[in-house]
Short mmCIF file of C-alpha atoms in Angstrom, two decimals:
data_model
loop_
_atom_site.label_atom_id
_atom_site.label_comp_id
_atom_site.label_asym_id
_atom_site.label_seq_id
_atom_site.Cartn_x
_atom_site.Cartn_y
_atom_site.Cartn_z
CA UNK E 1 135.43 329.22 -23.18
CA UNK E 2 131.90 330.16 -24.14
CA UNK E 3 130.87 326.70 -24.67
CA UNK E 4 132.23 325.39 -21.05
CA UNK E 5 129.07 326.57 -19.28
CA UNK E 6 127.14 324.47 -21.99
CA UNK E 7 128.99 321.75 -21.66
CA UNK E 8 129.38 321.62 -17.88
CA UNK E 9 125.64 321.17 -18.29
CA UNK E 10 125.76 318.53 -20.41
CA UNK E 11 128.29 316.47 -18.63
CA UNK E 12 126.97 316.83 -14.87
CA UNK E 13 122.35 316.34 -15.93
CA UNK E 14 123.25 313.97 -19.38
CA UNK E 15 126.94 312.39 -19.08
CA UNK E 16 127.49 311.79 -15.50
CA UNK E 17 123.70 310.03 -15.46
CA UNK E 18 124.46 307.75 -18.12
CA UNK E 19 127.68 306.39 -17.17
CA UNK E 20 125.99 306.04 -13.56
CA UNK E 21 123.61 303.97 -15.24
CA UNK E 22 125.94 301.62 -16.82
CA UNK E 23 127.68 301.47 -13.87
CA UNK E 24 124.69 300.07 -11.76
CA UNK E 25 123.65 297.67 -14.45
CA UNK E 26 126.62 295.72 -13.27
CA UNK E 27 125.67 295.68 -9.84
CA UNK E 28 122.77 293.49 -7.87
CA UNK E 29 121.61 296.61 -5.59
CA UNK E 30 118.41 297.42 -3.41
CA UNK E 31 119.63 300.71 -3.16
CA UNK E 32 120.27 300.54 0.35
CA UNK E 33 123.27 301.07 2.13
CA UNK E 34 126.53 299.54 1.27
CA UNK E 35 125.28 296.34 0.15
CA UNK E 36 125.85 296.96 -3.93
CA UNK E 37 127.45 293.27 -5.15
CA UNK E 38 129.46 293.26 -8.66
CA UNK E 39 127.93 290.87 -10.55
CA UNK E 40 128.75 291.45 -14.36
CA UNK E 41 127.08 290.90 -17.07
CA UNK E 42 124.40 288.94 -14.92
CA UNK E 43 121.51 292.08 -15.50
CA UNK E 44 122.19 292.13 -19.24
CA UNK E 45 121.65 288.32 -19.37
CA UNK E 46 118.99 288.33 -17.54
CA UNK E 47 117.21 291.11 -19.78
CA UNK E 48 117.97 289.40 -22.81
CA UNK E 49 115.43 285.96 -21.53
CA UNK E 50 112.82 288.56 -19.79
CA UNK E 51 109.82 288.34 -21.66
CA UNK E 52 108.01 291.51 -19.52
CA UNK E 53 110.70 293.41 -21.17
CA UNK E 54 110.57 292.36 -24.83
CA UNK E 55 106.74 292.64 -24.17
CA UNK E 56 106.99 296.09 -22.92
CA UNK E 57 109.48 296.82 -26.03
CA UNK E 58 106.74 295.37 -28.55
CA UNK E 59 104.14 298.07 -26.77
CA UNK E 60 106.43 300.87 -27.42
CA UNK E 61 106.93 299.89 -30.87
CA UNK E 62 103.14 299.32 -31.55
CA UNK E 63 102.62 302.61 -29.89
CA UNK E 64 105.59 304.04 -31.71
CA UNK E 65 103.70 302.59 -35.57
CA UNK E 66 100.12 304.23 -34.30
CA UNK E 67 102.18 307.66 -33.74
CA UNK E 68 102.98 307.72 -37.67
CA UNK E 69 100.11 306.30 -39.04
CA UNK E 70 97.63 308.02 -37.06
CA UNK E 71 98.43 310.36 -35.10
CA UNK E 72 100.34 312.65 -37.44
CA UNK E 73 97.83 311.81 -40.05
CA UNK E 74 95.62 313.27 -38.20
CA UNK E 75 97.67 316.31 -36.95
CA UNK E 76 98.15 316.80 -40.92
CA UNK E 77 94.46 316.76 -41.78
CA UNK E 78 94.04 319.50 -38.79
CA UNK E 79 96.77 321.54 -40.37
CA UNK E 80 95.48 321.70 -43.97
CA UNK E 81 91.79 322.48 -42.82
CA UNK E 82 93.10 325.02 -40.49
CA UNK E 83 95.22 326.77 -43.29
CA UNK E 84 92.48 326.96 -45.22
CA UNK E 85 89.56 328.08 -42.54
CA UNK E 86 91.16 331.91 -42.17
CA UNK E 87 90.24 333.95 -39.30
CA UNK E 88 88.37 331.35 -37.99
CA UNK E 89 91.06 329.38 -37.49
CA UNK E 90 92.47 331.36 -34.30
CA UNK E 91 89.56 330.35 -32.15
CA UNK E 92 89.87 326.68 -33.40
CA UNK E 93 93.77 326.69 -33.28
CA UNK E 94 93.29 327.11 -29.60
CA UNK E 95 90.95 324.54 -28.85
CA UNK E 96 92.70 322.02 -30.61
CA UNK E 97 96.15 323.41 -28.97
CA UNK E 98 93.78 322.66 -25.42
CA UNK E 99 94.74 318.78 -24.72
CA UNK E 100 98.60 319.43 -24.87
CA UNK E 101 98.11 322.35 -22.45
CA UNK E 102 96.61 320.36 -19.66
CA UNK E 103 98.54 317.79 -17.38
CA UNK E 104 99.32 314.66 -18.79
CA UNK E 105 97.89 313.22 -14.94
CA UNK E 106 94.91 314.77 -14.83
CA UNK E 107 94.51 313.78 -18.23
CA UNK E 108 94.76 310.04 -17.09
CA UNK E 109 92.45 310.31 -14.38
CA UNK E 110 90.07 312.05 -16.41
CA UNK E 111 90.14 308.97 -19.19
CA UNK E 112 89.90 306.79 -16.40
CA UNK E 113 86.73 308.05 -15.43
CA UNK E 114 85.47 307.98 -18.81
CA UNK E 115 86.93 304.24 -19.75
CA UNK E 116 84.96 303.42 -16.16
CA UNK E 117 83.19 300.23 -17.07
CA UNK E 118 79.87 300.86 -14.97
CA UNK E 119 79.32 304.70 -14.74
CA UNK E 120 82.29 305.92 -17.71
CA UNK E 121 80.13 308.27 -20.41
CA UNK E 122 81.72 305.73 -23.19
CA UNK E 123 80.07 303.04 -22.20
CA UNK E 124 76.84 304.90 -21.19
CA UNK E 125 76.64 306.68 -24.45
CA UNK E 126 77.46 303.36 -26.21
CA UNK E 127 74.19 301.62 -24.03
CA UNK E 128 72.29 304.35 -25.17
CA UNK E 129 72.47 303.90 -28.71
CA UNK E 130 71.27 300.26 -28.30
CA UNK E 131 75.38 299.17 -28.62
CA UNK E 132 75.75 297.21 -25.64
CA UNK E 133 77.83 294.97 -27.43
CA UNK E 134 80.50 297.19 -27.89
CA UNK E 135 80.82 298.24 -24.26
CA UNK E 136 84.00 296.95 -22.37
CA UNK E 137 86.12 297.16 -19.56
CA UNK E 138 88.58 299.50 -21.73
CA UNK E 139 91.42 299.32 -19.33
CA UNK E 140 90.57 296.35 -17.47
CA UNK E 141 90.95 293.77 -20.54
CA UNK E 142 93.95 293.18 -21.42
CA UNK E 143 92.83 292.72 -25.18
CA UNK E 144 91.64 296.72 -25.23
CA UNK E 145 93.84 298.20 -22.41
CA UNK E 146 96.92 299.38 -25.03
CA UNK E 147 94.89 300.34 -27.80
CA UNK E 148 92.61 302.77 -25.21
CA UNK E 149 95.67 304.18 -23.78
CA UNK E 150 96.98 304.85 -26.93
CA UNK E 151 93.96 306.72 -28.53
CA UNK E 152 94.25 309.20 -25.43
CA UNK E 153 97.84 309.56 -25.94
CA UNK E 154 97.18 310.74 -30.03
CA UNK E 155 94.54 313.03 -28.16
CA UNK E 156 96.91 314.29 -26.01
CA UNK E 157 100.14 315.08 -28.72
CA UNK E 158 98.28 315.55 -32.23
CA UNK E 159 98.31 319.41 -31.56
CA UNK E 160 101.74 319.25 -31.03
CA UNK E 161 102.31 318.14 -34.75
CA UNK E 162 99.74 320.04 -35.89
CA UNK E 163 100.96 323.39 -34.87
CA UNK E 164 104.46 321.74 -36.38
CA UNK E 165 102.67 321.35 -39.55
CA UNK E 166 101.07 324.38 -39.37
CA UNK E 167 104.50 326.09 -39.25
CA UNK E 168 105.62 324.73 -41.95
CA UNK E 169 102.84 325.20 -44.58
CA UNK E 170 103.08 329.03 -43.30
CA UNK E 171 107.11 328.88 -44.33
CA UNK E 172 105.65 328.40 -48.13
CA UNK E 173 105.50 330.99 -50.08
CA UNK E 174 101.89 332.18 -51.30
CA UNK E 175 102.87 332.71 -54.58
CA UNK E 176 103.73 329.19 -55.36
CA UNK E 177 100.31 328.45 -54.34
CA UNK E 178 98.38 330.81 -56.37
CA UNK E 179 100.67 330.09 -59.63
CA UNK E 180 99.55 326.52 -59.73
CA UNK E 181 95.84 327.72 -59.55
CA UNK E 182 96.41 330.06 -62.30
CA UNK E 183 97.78 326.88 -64.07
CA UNK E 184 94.64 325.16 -63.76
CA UNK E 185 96.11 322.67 -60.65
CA UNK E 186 93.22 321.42 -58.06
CA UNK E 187 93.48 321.55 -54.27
CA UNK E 188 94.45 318.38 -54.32
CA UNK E 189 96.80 318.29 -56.63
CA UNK E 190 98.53 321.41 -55.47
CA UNK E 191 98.47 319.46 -51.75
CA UNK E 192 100.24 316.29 -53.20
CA UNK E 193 102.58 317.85 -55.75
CA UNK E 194 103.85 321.29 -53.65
CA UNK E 195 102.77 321.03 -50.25
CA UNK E 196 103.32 317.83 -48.86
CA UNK E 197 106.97 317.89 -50.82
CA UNK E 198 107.61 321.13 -49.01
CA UNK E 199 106.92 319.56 -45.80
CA UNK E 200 109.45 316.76 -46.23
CA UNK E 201 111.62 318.39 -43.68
CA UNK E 202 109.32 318.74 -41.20
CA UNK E 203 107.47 315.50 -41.69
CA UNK E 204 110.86 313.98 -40.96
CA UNK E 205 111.08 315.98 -37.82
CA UNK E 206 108.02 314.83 -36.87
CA UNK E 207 108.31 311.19 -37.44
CA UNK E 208 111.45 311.29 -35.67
CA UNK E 209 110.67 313.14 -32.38
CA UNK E 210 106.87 310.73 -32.54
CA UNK E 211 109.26 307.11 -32.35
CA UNK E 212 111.70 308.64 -29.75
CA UNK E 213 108.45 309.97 -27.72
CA UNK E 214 107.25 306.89 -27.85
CA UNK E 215 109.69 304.79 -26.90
CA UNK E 216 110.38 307.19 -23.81
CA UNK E 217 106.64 307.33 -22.87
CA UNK E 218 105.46 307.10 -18.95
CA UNK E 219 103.54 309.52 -17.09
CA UNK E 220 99.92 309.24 -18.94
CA UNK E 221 100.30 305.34 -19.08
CA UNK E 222 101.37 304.84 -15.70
CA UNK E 223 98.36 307.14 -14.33
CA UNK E 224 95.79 304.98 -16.18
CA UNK E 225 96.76 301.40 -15.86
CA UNK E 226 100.53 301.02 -14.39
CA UNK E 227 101.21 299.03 -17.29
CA UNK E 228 98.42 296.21 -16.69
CA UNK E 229 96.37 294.03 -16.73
CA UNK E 230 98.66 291.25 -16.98
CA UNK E 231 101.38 293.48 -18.38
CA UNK E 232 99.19 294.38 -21.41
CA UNK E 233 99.93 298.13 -21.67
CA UNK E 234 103.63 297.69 -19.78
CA UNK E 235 105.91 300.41 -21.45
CA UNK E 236 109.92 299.65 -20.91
CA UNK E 237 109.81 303.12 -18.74
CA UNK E 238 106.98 301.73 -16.76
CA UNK E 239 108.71 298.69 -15.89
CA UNK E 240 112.06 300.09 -15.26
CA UNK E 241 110.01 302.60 -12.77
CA UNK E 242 108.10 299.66 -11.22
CA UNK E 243 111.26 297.44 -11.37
CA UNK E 244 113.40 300.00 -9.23
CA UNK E 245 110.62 301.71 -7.09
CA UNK E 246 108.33 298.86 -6.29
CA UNK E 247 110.90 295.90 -6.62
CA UNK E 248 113.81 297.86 -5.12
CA UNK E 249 115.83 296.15 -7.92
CA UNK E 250 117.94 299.30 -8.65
CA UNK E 251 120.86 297.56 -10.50
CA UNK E 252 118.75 295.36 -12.92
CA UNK E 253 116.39 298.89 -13.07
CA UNK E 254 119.31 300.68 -14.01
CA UNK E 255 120.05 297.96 -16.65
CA UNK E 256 116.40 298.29 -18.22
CA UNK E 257 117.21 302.23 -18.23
CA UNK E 258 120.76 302.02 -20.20
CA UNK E 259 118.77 299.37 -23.28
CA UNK E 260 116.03 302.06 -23.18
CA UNK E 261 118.93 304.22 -23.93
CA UNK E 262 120.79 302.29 -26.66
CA UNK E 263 117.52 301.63 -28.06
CA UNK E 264 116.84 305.11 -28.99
CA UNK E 265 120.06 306.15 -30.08
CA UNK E 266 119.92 303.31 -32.48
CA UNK E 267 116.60 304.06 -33.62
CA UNK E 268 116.87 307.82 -33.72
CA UNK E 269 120.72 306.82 -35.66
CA UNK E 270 118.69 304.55 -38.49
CA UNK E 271 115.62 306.88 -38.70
CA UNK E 272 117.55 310.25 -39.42
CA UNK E 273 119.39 307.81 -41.71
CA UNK E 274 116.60 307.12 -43.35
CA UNK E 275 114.73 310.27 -43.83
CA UNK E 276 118.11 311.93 -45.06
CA UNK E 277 118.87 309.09 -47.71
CA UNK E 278 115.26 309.32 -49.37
CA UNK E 279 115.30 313.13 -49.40
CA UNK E 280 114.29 314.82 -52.35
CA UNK E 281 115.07 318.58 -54.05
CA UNK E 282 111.53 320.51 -53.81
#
């Protein structure tokens, strides 16, 4: 009885959305009227020989591989240095904490502005320092438009992980720390050996919640290049909103929707799999 609230919830915003989406995937649909025609499997064929699709799907996975290898990286680094920078580290905690505070739109437009090809600061400061060579159209070729997009993105979410990190080095107890000085242990030594295998738990939290965020990612994308040039920087959520929205294709949108869907229960199935199966005692 106490659960049926909960659960009410679940089935009516998770359940009931879900099946809806399967349904449509079977359906050719303009979402218009009356005029929904069964049609099968026809969507699911159709998505298997689209190669905007398994482009868009190779995006989300590159992005997906920079999320681990950089951007959490990165959001360890921050972690460890602000452990270790003491009172100072409240000021600096809340600067870094800054970029996942603001919208993730205004964020795009702002990195538009600075990607600009004739008046962005990046390639102005770039001219400046005599490196002409290395100033592009960042969004605008299609060779540069992902990776740009994705270094704002691991601007955006690093703090996220690194207040996650954060948490967890605080969850150690100081004692540990300060016996393995009194042993004679380095910092580095003491990071490798006692922290880093105390934050196995976490870092498998965090590698699991950076693949499923980036397989689900949209807004900041769509704001700064809709997925082009030329499909470049297309993310499956960006096409299945362009695909429904601007193509009025609502049944094979819905079927781009429900693979985004089995995707990432199959990933998030394999990678908590994974992480639990290569566990080790601390």
């Amino acid at each position: 009885m106490f659960l049926a609230p909960t659960l009410l919830l679940l089935a009516v915003f998770l359940l009931y959305p879900l099946v809806s989406s399967l349904r449509l995937s079977l359906v050719d649909w303009n979402g218009l009227g009356n005029t929904a025609r069964f049609i099968g499997l026809a969507n699911w064929g159709r998505l298997a020989h689209d190669a905007v699709f398994w482009q868009s799907l190779r995006n989300n996975a590159i992005l997906a591989l920079a999320s681990i290898v950089i951007q959490l990286p990165i959001a360890l680094v921050l972690a460890v240095l602000l452990e270790k920078a003491g009172r100072g580290s409240r000021v600096l905690k809340v600067l870094y904490f800054l970029p996942l505070l603001m919208s993730s739109v205004a964020i795009g437009v702002l990195f538009k502005q600075i990607y600009d090809p004739n008046f962005g600061p990046l390639n102005v400061a770039l001219q400046a320092f005599g490196l002409d060579g290395l100033a592009k159209d960042w969004l605008g070729d299609p060779h540069f438009s992902l990776g740009a997009t994705i270094a704002v993105i691991i601007w955006q979410n690093a703090p996220f992980y690194m207040i996650l990190f954060l948490a967890g080095l605080s969850s150690m107890p100081a004692e540990v720390n300060e016996a393995a000085l009194l042993d004679g242990a380095s910092e580095w030594t003491i990071f490798w050996r006692i922290k880093l295998p105390h934050l196995q738990g976490t870092l498998r939290t965090a590698v699991l919640l950076s693949v499923l965020g980036s397989l689900r990612y949209f807004d900041l994308v769509f704001v700064m290049t809709g997925g082009g040039p030329e499909g470049s920087s297309e993310l499956m959520a960006t096409y299945m909103y362009r695909t429904v929205f601007s193509s009025f294709q609502l049944g094979y949108g819905s079927t781009i929707g429900s693979a985004m869907f089995l995707i990432v229960i199959t990933v998030a199935a394999v990678s908590m799999y994974f992480t639990r199966r290569f566990a080790t005692e601390v």
